[in-house]
Short mmCIF file of C-alpha atoms and ligand atoms in Angstrom, two decimals:
data_model
loop_
_atom_site.label_atom_id
_atom_site.label_comp_id
_atom_site.label_asym_id
_atom_site.label_seq_id
_atom_site.Cartn_x
_atom_site.Cartn_y
_atom_site.Cartn_z
CA MET A 298 -3.75 -87.27 -40.33
CA GLU A 299 -6.68 -88.82 -42.18
CA ALA A 300 -8.61 -91.33 -40.05
CA LYS A 301 -7.76 -94.92 -40.90
CA PRO A 302 -10.82 -96.65 -42.39
CA ARG A 303 -10.14 -99.93 -40.58
CA PHE A 304 -11.98 -98.69 -37.49
CA ARG A 305 -15.61 -99.77 -37.31
CA ALA A 306 -18.67 -99.23 -35.12
CA TRP A 307 -22.27 -100.44 -35.18
CA PHE A 308 -25.55 -100.33 -33.21
CA GLU A 309 -26.02 -103.24 -30.84
CA SER A 310 -28.93 -104.21 -28.62
CA LEU A 311 -28.13 -103.65 -24.93
CA ARG A 312 -29.87 -106.92 -24.07
CA ASP A 313 -28.79 -109.09 -26.99
CA PRO A 314 -25.29 -108.42 -28.40
CA GLY A 315 -26.20 -110.60 -31.38
CA GLU A 316 -28.70 -108.01 -32.61
CA ARG A 317 -26.73 -105.46 -34.64
CA TYR A 318 -27.45 -102.73 -37.19
CA PRO A 319 -25.24 -100.46 -39.26
CA LEU A 320 -25.02 -96.86 -38.01
CA ASP A 321 -26.58 -95.51 -41.21
CA GLU A 322 -29.78 -97.46 -40.65
CA VAL A 323 -32.81 -95.64 -39.25
CA VAL A 324 -33.28 -97.64 -36.07
CA TYR A 325 -33.65 -96.49 -32.46
CA THR A 326 -34.54 -99.58 -30.44
CA ASP A 327 -33.99 -103.30 -30.58
CA ARG A 328 -36.68 -105.85 -31.47
CA SER A 329 -37.94 -105.93 -27.88
CA GLY A 330 -38.17 -102.12 -27.70
CA GLY A 331 -35.00 -101.77 -25.60
CA LEU A 332 -32.23 -99.24 -26.19
CA LEU A 333 -29.38 -99.70 -28.61
CA GLN A 334 -25.81 -98.67 -28.00
CA VAL A 335 -22.98 -97.92 -30.38
CA VAL A 336 -20.24 -100.53 -30.08
CA HIS A 337 -16.73 -100.09 -31.46
CA ASP A 338 -14.34 -102.67 -32.83
CA LEU A 339 -11.99 -102.67 -29.85
CA ASP A 340 -9.44 -104.98 -31.44
CA ALA A 341 -8.91 -102.48 -34.24
CA LEU A 342 -8.62 -99.58 -31.79
CA ARG A 343 -6.16 -101.56 -29.65
CA GLN A 344 -3.74 -101.73 -32.58
CA ILE A 345 -2.80 -98.20 -31.64
CA PRO A 346 -1.04 -98.10 -28.25
CA PRO A 347 -2.44 -95.83 -25.51
CA GLU A 348 0.47 -93.38 -25.61
CA GLU A 349 -0.05 -93.00 -29.36
CA TRP A 350 -3.75 -92.22 -28.92
CA LYS A 351 -2.87 -89.55 -26.39
CA ARG A 352 -0.40 -88.01 -28.80
CA ILE A 353 -2.92 -88.06 -31.69
CA PHE A 354 -5.59 -86.38 -29.55
CA GLU A 355 -3.19 -83.74 -28.28
CA ASP A 356 -1.81 -82.96 -31.72
CA ARG A 357 -5.28 -82.35 -33.10
CA ALA A 358 -6.66 -80.24 -30.27
CA HIS A 359 -7.44 -76.62 -31.16
CA LYS A 360 -5.95 -76.96 -34.66
CA ASN A 361 -7.91 -76.08 -37.72
CA GLU A 362 -7.53 -79.19 -39.85
CA TRP A 363 -11.11 -80.22 -40.66
CA PRO A 364 -12.76 -81.66 -38.67
CA TYR A 365 -10.19 -82.66 -36.04
CA GLY A 366 -10.05 -79.33 -34.22
CA SER A 367 -13.44 -80.08 -32.71
CA GLY A 368 -13.27 -81.73 -29.28
CA VAL A 369 -15.59 -84.42 -30.57
CA TRP A 370 -14.05 -85.00 -34.01
CA GLY A 371 -10.51 -84.90 -32.69
CA LYS A 372 -11.53 -88.33 -31.37
CA LYS A 373 -13.31 -89.36 -34.57
CA GLU A 374 -12.04 -92.97 -34.55
CA TRP A 375 -13.57 -93.42 -31.09
CA VAL A 376 -16.83 -91.68 -32.02
CA LEU A 377 -17.98 -92.33 -35.58
CA PRO A 378 -15.02 -93.79 -37.47
CA GLU A 379 -16.72 -94.45 -40.79
CA ILE A 380 -18.23 -91.04 -41.54
CA ASP A 381 -16.85 -89.04 -44.46
CA ASN A 382 -15.20 -85.86 -43.31
CA GLU A 383 -17.18 -83.82 -45.84
CA ASN A 384 -20.45 -84.97 -44.26
CA ILE A 385 -19.45 -83.81 -40.80
CA VAL A 386 -21.51 -80.91 -39.46
CA SER A 387 -19.39 -79.30 -36.77
CA MET A 388 -19.10 -75.93 -35.11
CA TYR A 389 -15.92 -76.91 -33.31
CA GLU A 390 -17.73 -77.96 -30.18
CA GLY A 391 -15.93 -79.43 -27.18
CA HIS A 392 -12.60 -78.35 -25.65
CA THR A 393 -14.59 -76.39 -23.08
CA ASN A 394 -12.65 -75.02 -20.17
CA LEU A 395 -12.04 -77.00 -17.03
CA PHE A 396 -11.01 -74.59 -14.32
CA TRP A 397 -10.09 -74.58 -10.68
CA ALA A 398 -12.96 -73.05 -8.69
CA GLU A 399 -10.57 -71.93 -6.00
CA ARG A 400 -12.71 -69.57 -3.98
CA TYR A 401 -15.94 -71.54 -4.24
CA GLY A 402 -14.09 -74.72 -3.29
CA ARG A 403 -12.48 -73.03 -0.26
CA GLU A 404 -15.90 -71.93 0.92
CA LEU A 405 -16.90 -75.58 0.93
CA GLY A 406 -13.63 -76.62 2.55
CA LEU A 407 -12.51 -78.30 -0.67
CA GLU A 408 -9.06 -77.51 -2.09
CA ASP A 409 -9.33 -79.32 -5.38
CA LEU A 410 -12.68 -78.40 -6.94
CA TRP A 411 -12.92 -78.05 -10.71
CA ILE A 412 -15.74 -76.98 -12.99
CA LYS A 413 -16.07 -78.35 -16.52
CA LEU A 414 -17.95 -75.61 -18.33
CA CYS A 415 -19.81 -77.51 -21.04
CA GLY A 416 -22.12 -74.52 -21.46
CA ASN A 417 -19.34 -72.53 -23.15
CA SER A 418 -20.31 -74.03 -26.46
CA HIS A 419 -22.01 -73.03 -29.69
CA THR A 420 -25.59 -73.20 -28.40
CA GLY A 421 -24.68 -72.88 -24.74
CA SER A 422 -25.02 -76.45 -23.50
CA PHE A 423 -23.35 -79.86 -23.68
CA LYS A 424 -26.06 -80.97 -26.12
CA ASP A 425 -23.82 -79.73 -28.96
CA LEU A 426 -21.43 -82.63 -28.31
CA GLY A 427 -24.04 -85.20 -29.23
CA MET A 428 -25.88 -83.23 -31.87
CA THR A 429 -22.84 -82.77 -34.09
CA VAL A 430 -22.61 -86.57 -34.34
CA LEU A 431 -26.29 -87.16 -34.98
CA VAL A 432 -26.70 -84.43 -37.60
CA SER A 433 -23.51 -85.53 -39.36
CA MET A 434 -24.89 -89.06 -39.65
CA VAL A 435 -28.15 -87.67 -41.04
CA LYS A 436 -26.25 -85.64 -43.62
CA GLN A 437 -24.38 -88.77 -44.70
CA MET A 438 -27.61 -90.78 -44.96
CA ILE A 439 -29.26 -88.05 -47.06
CA ARG A 440 -26.19 -87.94 -49.36
CA GLN A 441 -26.50 -91.70 -49.73
CA GLY A 442 -30.04 -91.18 -51.02
CA ARG A 443 -32.12 -91.98 -47.96
CA GLU A 444 -35.43 -90.10 -47.70
CA ILE A 445 -35.37 -88.13 -44.45
CA PRO A 446 -37.90 -85.28 -44.59
CA ALA A 447 -36.78 -83.71 -41.30
CA VAL A 448 -35.10 -84.37 -37.96
CA ALA A 449 -37.16 -83.88 -34.80
CA CYS A 450 -36.82 -83.88 -31.03
CA ALA A 451 -38.81 -83.36 -27.89
CA SER A 452 -36.92 -81.07 -25.61
CA THR A 453 -36.72 -79.29 -22.32
CA GLY A 454 -34.90 -76.57 -24.26
CA ASP A 455 -31.25 -77.30 -24.86
CA THR A 456 -31.63 -80.30 -27.17
CA SER A 457 -33.88 -78.30 -29.47
CA ALA A 458 -31.42 -75.40 -29.52
CA ALA A 459 -28.61 -77.73 -30.55
CA LEU A 460 -30.68 -79.60 -33.12
CA ALA A 461 -31.94 -76.36 -34.70
CA ALA A 462 -28.44 -74.89 -34.97
CA TYR A 463 -26.75 -77.96 -36.43
CA GLY A 464 -29.70 -78.60 -38.75
CA ALA A 465 -29.57 -75.00 -39.97
CA ALA A 466 -25.81 -75.23 -40.53
CA ALA A 467 -26.34 -78.32 -42.69
CA GLY A 468 -29.51 -77.13 -44.45
CA ILE A 469 -31.52 -80.00 -42.98
CA PRO A 470 -35.12 -79.26 -41.83
CA THR A 471 -35.68 -79.56 -38.08
CA ILE A 472 -38.80 -79.82 -35.92
CA VAL A 473 -38.90 -79.30 -32.15
CA PHE A 474 -41.64 -80.16 -29.68
CA LEU A 475 -41.46 -78.10 -26.51
CA PRO A 476 -43.64 -78.11 -23.40
CA ARG A 477 -45.49 -74.80 -23.59
CA GLY A 478 -44.47 -72.29 -20.94
CA LYS A 479 -41.96 -74.66 -19.31
CA ILE A 480 -38.68 -73.56 -20.87
CA SER A 481 -36.74 -70.32 -20.62
CA ILE A 482 -37.18 -67.50 -23.15
CA SER A 483 -33.60 -67.73 -24.34
CA GLN A 484 -33.94 -71.47 -24.91
CA LEU A 485 -37.16 -70.93 -26.87
CA ILE A 486 -35.70 -68.20 -29.05
CA GLN A 487 -32.77 -70.34 -30.19
CA PRO A 488 -34.74 -72.81 -32.38
CA VAL A 489 -37.04 -69.96 -33.42
CA ALA A 490 -34.04 -67.95 -34.64
CA ASN A 491 -32.42 -70.93 -36.33
CA GLY A 492 -35.54 -71.58 -38.41
CA ALA A 493 -36.76 -74.82 -36.85
CA ILE A 494 -40.47 -75.67 -37.01
CA VAL A 495 -41.29 -75.00 -33.35
CA PHE A 496 -44.31 -76.57 -31.66
CA ALA A 497 -45.20 -75.48 -28.13
CA LEU A 498 -47.49 -78.21 -26.83
CA ASP A 499 -49.80 -78.19 -23.82
CA THR A 500 -47.97 -80.95 -22.02
CA ASP A 501 -44.70 -81.65 -20.26
CA PHE A 502 -41.46 -83.11 -21.67
CA ASP A 503 -42.69 -86.67 -21.31
CA GLY A 504 -45.83 -85.75 -23.31
CA CYS A 505 -43.71 -84.18 -26.08
CA MET A 506 -41.65 -87.36 -26.15
CA GLU A 507 -44.75 -89.43 -26.89
CA ILE A 508 -45.59 -87.20 -29.89
CA VAL A 509 -42.09 -87.23 -31.36
CA LYS A 510 -41.92 -91.02 -31.11
CA GLN A 511 -45.13 -91.19 -33.13
CA VAL A 512 -43.95 -88.88 -35.93
CA ALA A 513 -40.74 -90.89 -36.07
CA ARG A 514 -42.59 -94.18 -36.35
CA ARG A 515 -45.41 -93.12 -38.65
CA ASP A 516 -44.00 -90.30 -40.76
CA GLY A 517 -40.37 -91.18 -41.29
CA ILE A 518 -39.09 -88.18 -39.36
CA TYR A 519 -35.62 -88.90 -37.94
CA LEU A 520 -35.56 -88.91 -34.15
CA ALA A 521 -32.90 -86.81 -32.41
CA ASN A 522 -33.63 -87.56 -28.76
CA SER A 523 -31.01 -89.32 -26.69
CA MET A 524 -32.76 -92.67 -27.09
CA ASN A 525 -30.91 -92.33 -30.40
CA SER A 526 -27.58 -93.58 -29.16
CA LEU A 527 -25.58 -91.66 -31.78
CA ARG A 528 -25.81 -88.65 -29.49
CA ILE A 529 -24.22 -90.57 -26.64
CA GLU A 530 -21.13 -91.12 -28.83
CA GLY A 531 -20.48 -87.38 -28.99
CA GLN A 532 -21.40 -86.72 -25.39
CA LYS A 533 -19.06 -89.44 -24.16
CA THR A 534 -16.09 -87.24 -25.09
CA VAL A 535 -16.73 -85.10 -21.99
CA GLY A 536 -15.16 -87.65 -19.63
CA ILE A 537 -12.27 -88.25 -22.00
CA GLU A 538 -11.68 -84.53 -22.25
CA ILE A 539 -11.68 -84.07 -18.47
CA VAL A 540 -9.01 -86.73 -18.05
CA GLN A 541 -7.02 -85.26 -20.96
CA GLN A 542 -7.21 -81.81 -19.37
CA PHE A 543 -5.68 -83.25 -16.19
CA ASP A 544 -2.76 -84.58 -18.25
CA TRP A 545 -4.40 -88.02 -18.35
CA GLU A 546 -4.94 -88.23 -14.61
CA VAL A 547 -8.28 -89.45 -13.32
CA PRO A 548 -10.07 -87.26 -10.75
CA ASP A 549 -11.65 -88.84 -7.66
CA TRP A 550 -15.21 -87.68 -8.33
CA ILE A 551 -17.27 -86.41 -11.23
CA LEU A 552 -20.66 -84.89 -10.41
CA ILE A 553 -23.23 -84.47 -13.15
CA PRO A 554 -26.88 -83.36 -13.17
CA GLY A 555 -29.25 -85.96 -14.61
CA GLY A 556 -32.68 -85.78 -16.25
CA ASN A 557 -33.18 -88.14 -19.16
CA LEU A 558 -29.93 -89.79 -17.97
CA GLY A 559 -28.21 -89.91 -21.36
CA ASN A 560 -25.36 -87.71 -20.22
CA VAL A 561 -24.36 -89.70 -17.15
CA SER A 562 -24.43 -92.84 -19.32
CA ALA A 563 -22.27 -91.08 -21.90
CA LEU A 564 -19.78 -89.95 -19.26
CA ALA A 565 -19.26 -93.56 -18.18
CA LYS A 566 -19.10 -94.83 -21.76
CA GLY A 567 -16.21 -92.51 -22.61
CA LEU A 568 -14.32 -93.52 -19.48
CA ASP A 569 -15.01 -97.20 -20.24
CA LEU A 570 -13.35 -96.84 -23.61
CA MET A 571 -10.29 -95.22 -22.04
CA LEU A 572 -10.06 -98.14 -19.60
CA ASP A 573 -10.55 -100.70 -22.38
CA LEU A 574 -7.78 -99.15 -24.47
CA GLY A 575 -5.40 -98.68 -21.55
CA LEU A 576 -5.29 -94.87 -21.46
CA ILE A 577 -6.31 -94.94 -17.80
CA SER A 578 -6.18 -97.66 -15.19
CA ARG A 579 -8.64 -96.56 -12.55
CA ARG A 580 -12.17 -95.20 -12.38
CA PRO A 581 -13.40 -91.98 -10.84
CA ARG A 582 -16.58 -92.21 -8.77
CA ILE A 583 -19.66 -90.65 -10.34
CA ALA A 584 -22.43 -88.76 -8.57
CA CYS A 585 -25.61 -88.22 -10.55
CA CYS A 586 -27.56 -85.25 -9.18
CA GLN A 587 -31.31 -84.83 -9.55
CA ALA A 588 -33.84 -82.18 -8.65
CA GLU A 589 -36.05 -83.41 -5.82
CA ALA A 590 -39.04 -82.56 -8.03
CA ALA A 591 -37.86 -84.99 -10.73
CA ASN A 592 -35.99 -87.70 -8.87
CA PRO A 593 -36.90 -91.19 -10.15
CA LEU A 594 -33.25 -92.29 -10.24
CA TYR A 595 -32.71 -91.05 -6.69
CA LEU A 596 -35.73 -93.05 -5.50
CA SER A 597 -34.39 -96.11 -7.28
CA TYR A 598 -30.94 -95.57 -5.74
CA LEU A 599 -32.48 -95.55 -2.25
CA ARG A 600 -33.74 -99.05 -3.04
CA GLY A 601 -30.37 -100.29 -4.26
CA PHE A 602 -31.53 -99.93 -7.90
CA GLU A 603 -33.67 -103.05 -7.37
CA VAL A 604 -36.65 -101.31 -8.95
CA PHE A 605 -37.04 -98.30 -11.19
CA GLU A 606 -40.40 -96.55 -11.32
CA PRO A 607 -41.16 -93.54 -13.53
CA ILE A 608 -42.80 -90.65 -11.68
CA ALA A 609 -44.75 -87.55 -12.71
CA ALA A 610 -42.06 -84.87 -12.55
CA ARG A 611 -43.12 -81.70 -10.74
CA PRO A 612 -42.07 -78.22 -11.90
CA THR A 613 -38.51 -77.29 -11.01
CA LEU A 614 -36.27 -74.29 -11.60
CA ALA A 615 -33.91 -76.83 -13.17
CA SER A 616 -36.31 -77.07 -16.11
CA ALA A 617 -33.98 -79.06 -18.39
CA ILE A 618 -34.10 -81.99 -15.98
CA GLN A 619 -37.83 -81.96 -15.26
CA ILE A 620 -38.18 -85.53 -16.52
CA GLY A 621 -40.06 -88.28 -14.71
CA ASN A 622 -39.65 -91.11 -17.21
CA PRO A 623 -36.00 -91.01 -18.29
CA VAL A 624 -35.27 -93.00 -21.42
CA SER A 625 -31.71 -93.98 -20.46
CA TYR A 626 -32.32 -95.21 -16.94
CA GLU A 627 -30.96 -98.71 -17.62
CA LYS A 628 -27.71 -97.36 -19.04
CA ALA A 629 -27.44 -94.90 -16.14
CA ILE A 630 -27.91 -97.57 -13.47
CA ASP A 631 -25.34 -99.74 -15.19
CA ALA A 632 -22.92 -96.80 -15.29
CA LEU A 633 -23.41 -95.98 -11.62
CA ARG A 634 -22.91 -99.60 -10.61
CA HIS A 635 -19.58 -99.70 -12.45
CA TYR A 636 -18.37 -96.35 -11.15
CA ASP A 637 -19.19 -96.90 -7.47
CA GLY A 638 -21.76 -94.22 -8.09
CA VAL A 639 -24.15 -92.36 -5.86
CA VAL A 640 -27.30 -90.38 -6.57
CA GLU A 641 -28.08 -87.20 -4.64
CA GLN A 642 -30.98 -84.79 -4.89
CA ALA A 643 -31.47 -81.08 -4.28
CA SER A 644 -34.60 -79.18 -3.31
CA GLU A 645 -35.59 -75.96 -5.08
CA ALA A 646 -34.21 -73.84 -2.25
CA GLU A 647 -30.98 -75.85 -2.14
CA LEU A 648 -30.34 -75.55 -5.86
CA ALA A 649 -31.19 -71.85 -5.98
CA GLU A 650 -28.98 -70.97 -3.02
CA ALA A 651 -26.09 -73.10 -4.30
CA THR A 652 -26.34 -71.36 -7.68
CA ALA A 653 -26.26 -67.94 -6.05
CA ARG A 654 -23.38 -68.88 -3.74
CA ALA A 655 -21.34 -70.11 -6.70
CA ASP A 656 -22.14 -66.96 -8.68
CA ARG A 657 -20.80 -64.87 -5.80
CA THR A 658 -17.40 -66.46 -6.40
CA GLY A 659 -17.35 -65.51 -10.07
CA LEU A 660 -19.28 -68.33 -11.69
CA PHE A 661 -22.52 -67.77 -13.63
CA THR A 662 -24.22 -71.05 -13.13
CA CYS A 663 -27.35 -72.55 -14.65
CA PRO A 664 -29.89 -74.10 -12.23
CA HIS A 665 -28.98 -77.66 -13.31
CA THR A 666 -25.39 -77.06 -12.35
CA GLY A 667 -26.90 -75.63 -9.15
CA VAL A 668 -28.41 -79.06 -8.52
CA ALA A 669 -24.94 -80.60 -8.81
CA LEU A 670 -23.37 -77.94 -6.57
CA ALA A 671 -26.05 -78.35 -3.91
CA SER A 672 -25.56 -82.12 -4.11
CA LEU A 673 -21.82 -81.62 -3.70
CA GLU A 674 -22.41 -79.68 -0.49
CA LYS A 675 -24.66 -82.45 0.85
CA LEU A 676 -22.23 -85.23 -0.09
CA LEU A 677 -19.38 -83.31 1.58
CA ALA A 678 -21.45 -82.76 4.70
CA ARG A 679 -22.21 -86.48 4.90
CA GLY A 680 -18.57 -87.41 4.37
CA VAL A 681 -19.30 -89.34 1.16
CA ILE A 682 -16.96 -87.00 -0.70
CA ARG A 683 -13.83 -86.23 1.33
CA ARG A 684 -12.34 -82.75 1.47
CA ASP A 685 -8.94 -83.93 0.20
CA GLU A 686 -10.37 -85.45 -2.96
CA ARG A 687 -10.20 -84.01 -6.47
CA VAL A 688 -13.75 -83.22 -7.54
CA VAL A 689 -15.05 -82.18 -10.97
CA VAL A 690 -18.53 -80.75 -11.41
CA ILE A 691 -19.90 -80.91 -14.94
CA SER A 692 -21.67 -77.63 -15.64
CA THR A 693 -24.19 -78.51 -18.32
CA ALA A 694 -25.37 -75.15 -19.67
CA HIS A 695 -24.43 -71.50 -19.76
CA GLY A 696 -26.01 -69.37 -17.04
CA LEU A 697 -27.01 -66.75 -19.62
CA LYS A 698 -29.69 -69.14 -20.87
CA PHE A 699 -31.37 -68.95 -17.49
CA THR A 700 -31.34 -65.26 -16.64
CA GLU A 701 -35.06 -65.08 -15.72
CA PHE A 702 -34.36 -67.53 -12.90
CA LYS A 703 -31.51 -65.36 -11.63
CA VAL A 704 -33.52 -62.15 -11.99
CA ARG A 705 -36.38 -63.61 -9.96
CA TYR A 706 -33.97 -64.93 -7.34
CA HIS A 707 -32.32 -61.55 -6.85
CA GLU A 708 -35.71 -59.79 -6.84
CA MET A 709 -36.72 -62.29 -4.12
CA GLN A 710 -39.66 -63.35 -6.26
CA LEU A 711 -39.12 -67.11 -6.06
CA GLU A 712 -41.79 -68.56 -3.84
CA GLY A 713 -40.50 -70.66 -0.96
CA ILE A 714 -36.89 -69.65 -1.57
CA PRO A 715 -35.15 -67.43 0.97
CA SER A 716 -32.86 -65.69 -1.60
CA ASP A 717 -30.13 -65.49 1.06
CA HIS A 718 -27.69 -64.04 -1.45
CA ALA A 719 -30.04 -61.59 -3.17
CA ASN A 720 -28.20 -58.60 -4.57
CA PRO A 721 -30.79 -56.35 -6.19
CA PRO A 722 -29.69 -53.08 -7.82
CA ILE A 723 -29.87 -50.09 -5.48
CA GLU A 724 -32.12 -47.40 -6.94
CA LEU A 725 -31.18 -43.86 -6.00
CA PRO A 726 -31.58 -40.32 -7.33
CA ALA A 727 -28.55 -39.20 -9.35
CA ARG A 728 -27.08 -36.99 -6.60
CA TYR A 729 -23.45 -37.36 -5.55
CA GLU A 730 -23.96 -37.01 -1.76
CA VAL A 731 -26.71 -39.59 -1.66
CA VAL A 732 -24.76 -42.03 -3.84
CA ARG A 733 -21.58 -41.56 -1.83
CA ASP A 734 -23.22 -42.22 1.55
CA GLU A 735 -24.87 -45.36 0.29
CA MET A 736 -21.71 -46.53 -1.49
CA LEU A 737 -19.59 -46.23 1.67
CA ARG A 738 -22.30 -47.92 3.71
CA GLN A 739 -22.40 -50.83 1.25
CA ILE A 740 -18.62 -51.26 1.16
CA GLU A 741 -18.52 -51.29 4.96
CA GLN A 742 -21.43 -53.69 5.24
CA ARG A 743 -20.11 -56.17 2.68
CA PHE A 744 -16.36 -56.00 3.01
CA GLY A 745 -15.68 -54.12 6.27
CA GLY A 746 -14.67 -55.46 9.66
C1 PLP B 928 -30.18 -82.07 -21.10
C2 PLP B 928 -29.66 -81.36 -19.92
C3 PLP B 928 -29.38 -82.02 -18.72
C4 PLP B 928 -29.70 -83.46 -18.50
O1 PLP B 928 -29.01 -84.37 -19.31
P1 PLP B 928 -29.65 -85.82 -19.50
O2 PLP B 928 -28.82 -86.49 -20.50
O3 PLP B 928 -31.06 -85.61 -19.97
O4 PLP B 928 -29.63 -86.47 -18.15
C5 PLP B 928 -28.83 -81.32 -17.67
N1 PLP B 928 -28.57 -80.00 -17.80
C6 PLP B 928 -28.84 -79.33 -18.92
C7 PLP B 928 -28.55 -77.89 -18.97
C8 PLP B 928 -29.39 -79.98 -20.01
O5 PLP B 928 -29.66 -79.29 -21.13
#
């Protein structure tokens, strides 16, 4: 099942479709400084009928034939058709579980709630989906003789973890710029362990972004942030995978947390391609969910997207989306316009309590997913999302990356947050009678009556 070489894709300016570059050129923006996007030769892709694409994707899923067993590379012709299979750097990312959150949904009065667990991935977040594509392209460029001393990113944690892992797997040097003291310990230790050059800078994410753009421009370092639209090509498989997991049925709503806004753009881009090629015939609605402390898209939404103004993002427990000047805002607004989209926000207390409530039903949610869950509750309460609709929440990272947040919640140490669902360990002397009395009291209190 070797990919047919007749499929092609290229970089194209968002503003001027006439401005194009090959995908193996080192270029991040168009001549006016605007974003590029990867565009595929749709006529070539249309030569394969929709039912045939579905069959190809299903045949490849979970098999071991390199590299098609990966959720991303199983859709290689739609992602990066012209890459050599031996240059692909993959850890069989994608194919994450989409499951029915029965009990949590019932608590919200929602029968048909599903969670797409993108955090069940190699480095514990959806960033793997995009990074496999970007690092593979870098490997191909290096093989072709291009001088690329290293690949670098600014990160709120998860991007750097993914870059470091894929770079290490390929033997390509990586550099990460992190805002000092603003990311979780487990996120910091990932690039450290994978051998990246790790800089902790006295600034926030937006400040790190300024530095990485300079080393890219002046020192020939390859830029791995999502302004590099190669990453979007991998990340766009999430929407395709959701539809595939529902036997090619489109859900009514997809909720997704948004920071730099690459992922919500990617979600729409994958669905767009399915529409263009006839695999689906209707659109889900999309809700992009922001932390109130970092809500420039929400503020723009309130003004009908007429204006977009960057803000200074304030600290939030949802540290991976503490971004005030999101690079992909134009793509995100375009996506939301096409998908009858809404933007919702969640306060620190709302996101923390929603996380804890979901965990009580068996999930183990990261705070960014908490933002989406809190937003879901608000959209349900306002009647924007109806209780008979099929709703998917994209969970962006594994909760185990954010244990300090959970520890502090359950110790009731988070300032301004009630910790309504705190469940701290009960410390007792090791004496049977004492333990028994307390145990029976707890069972009665929690489950009795
Ligand atoms: C990167 C990230 C996001 C935000 O994605 P954007 O593309 O920046 O909007 C959300 N959640 C987690 C866990 C992330 O790592």
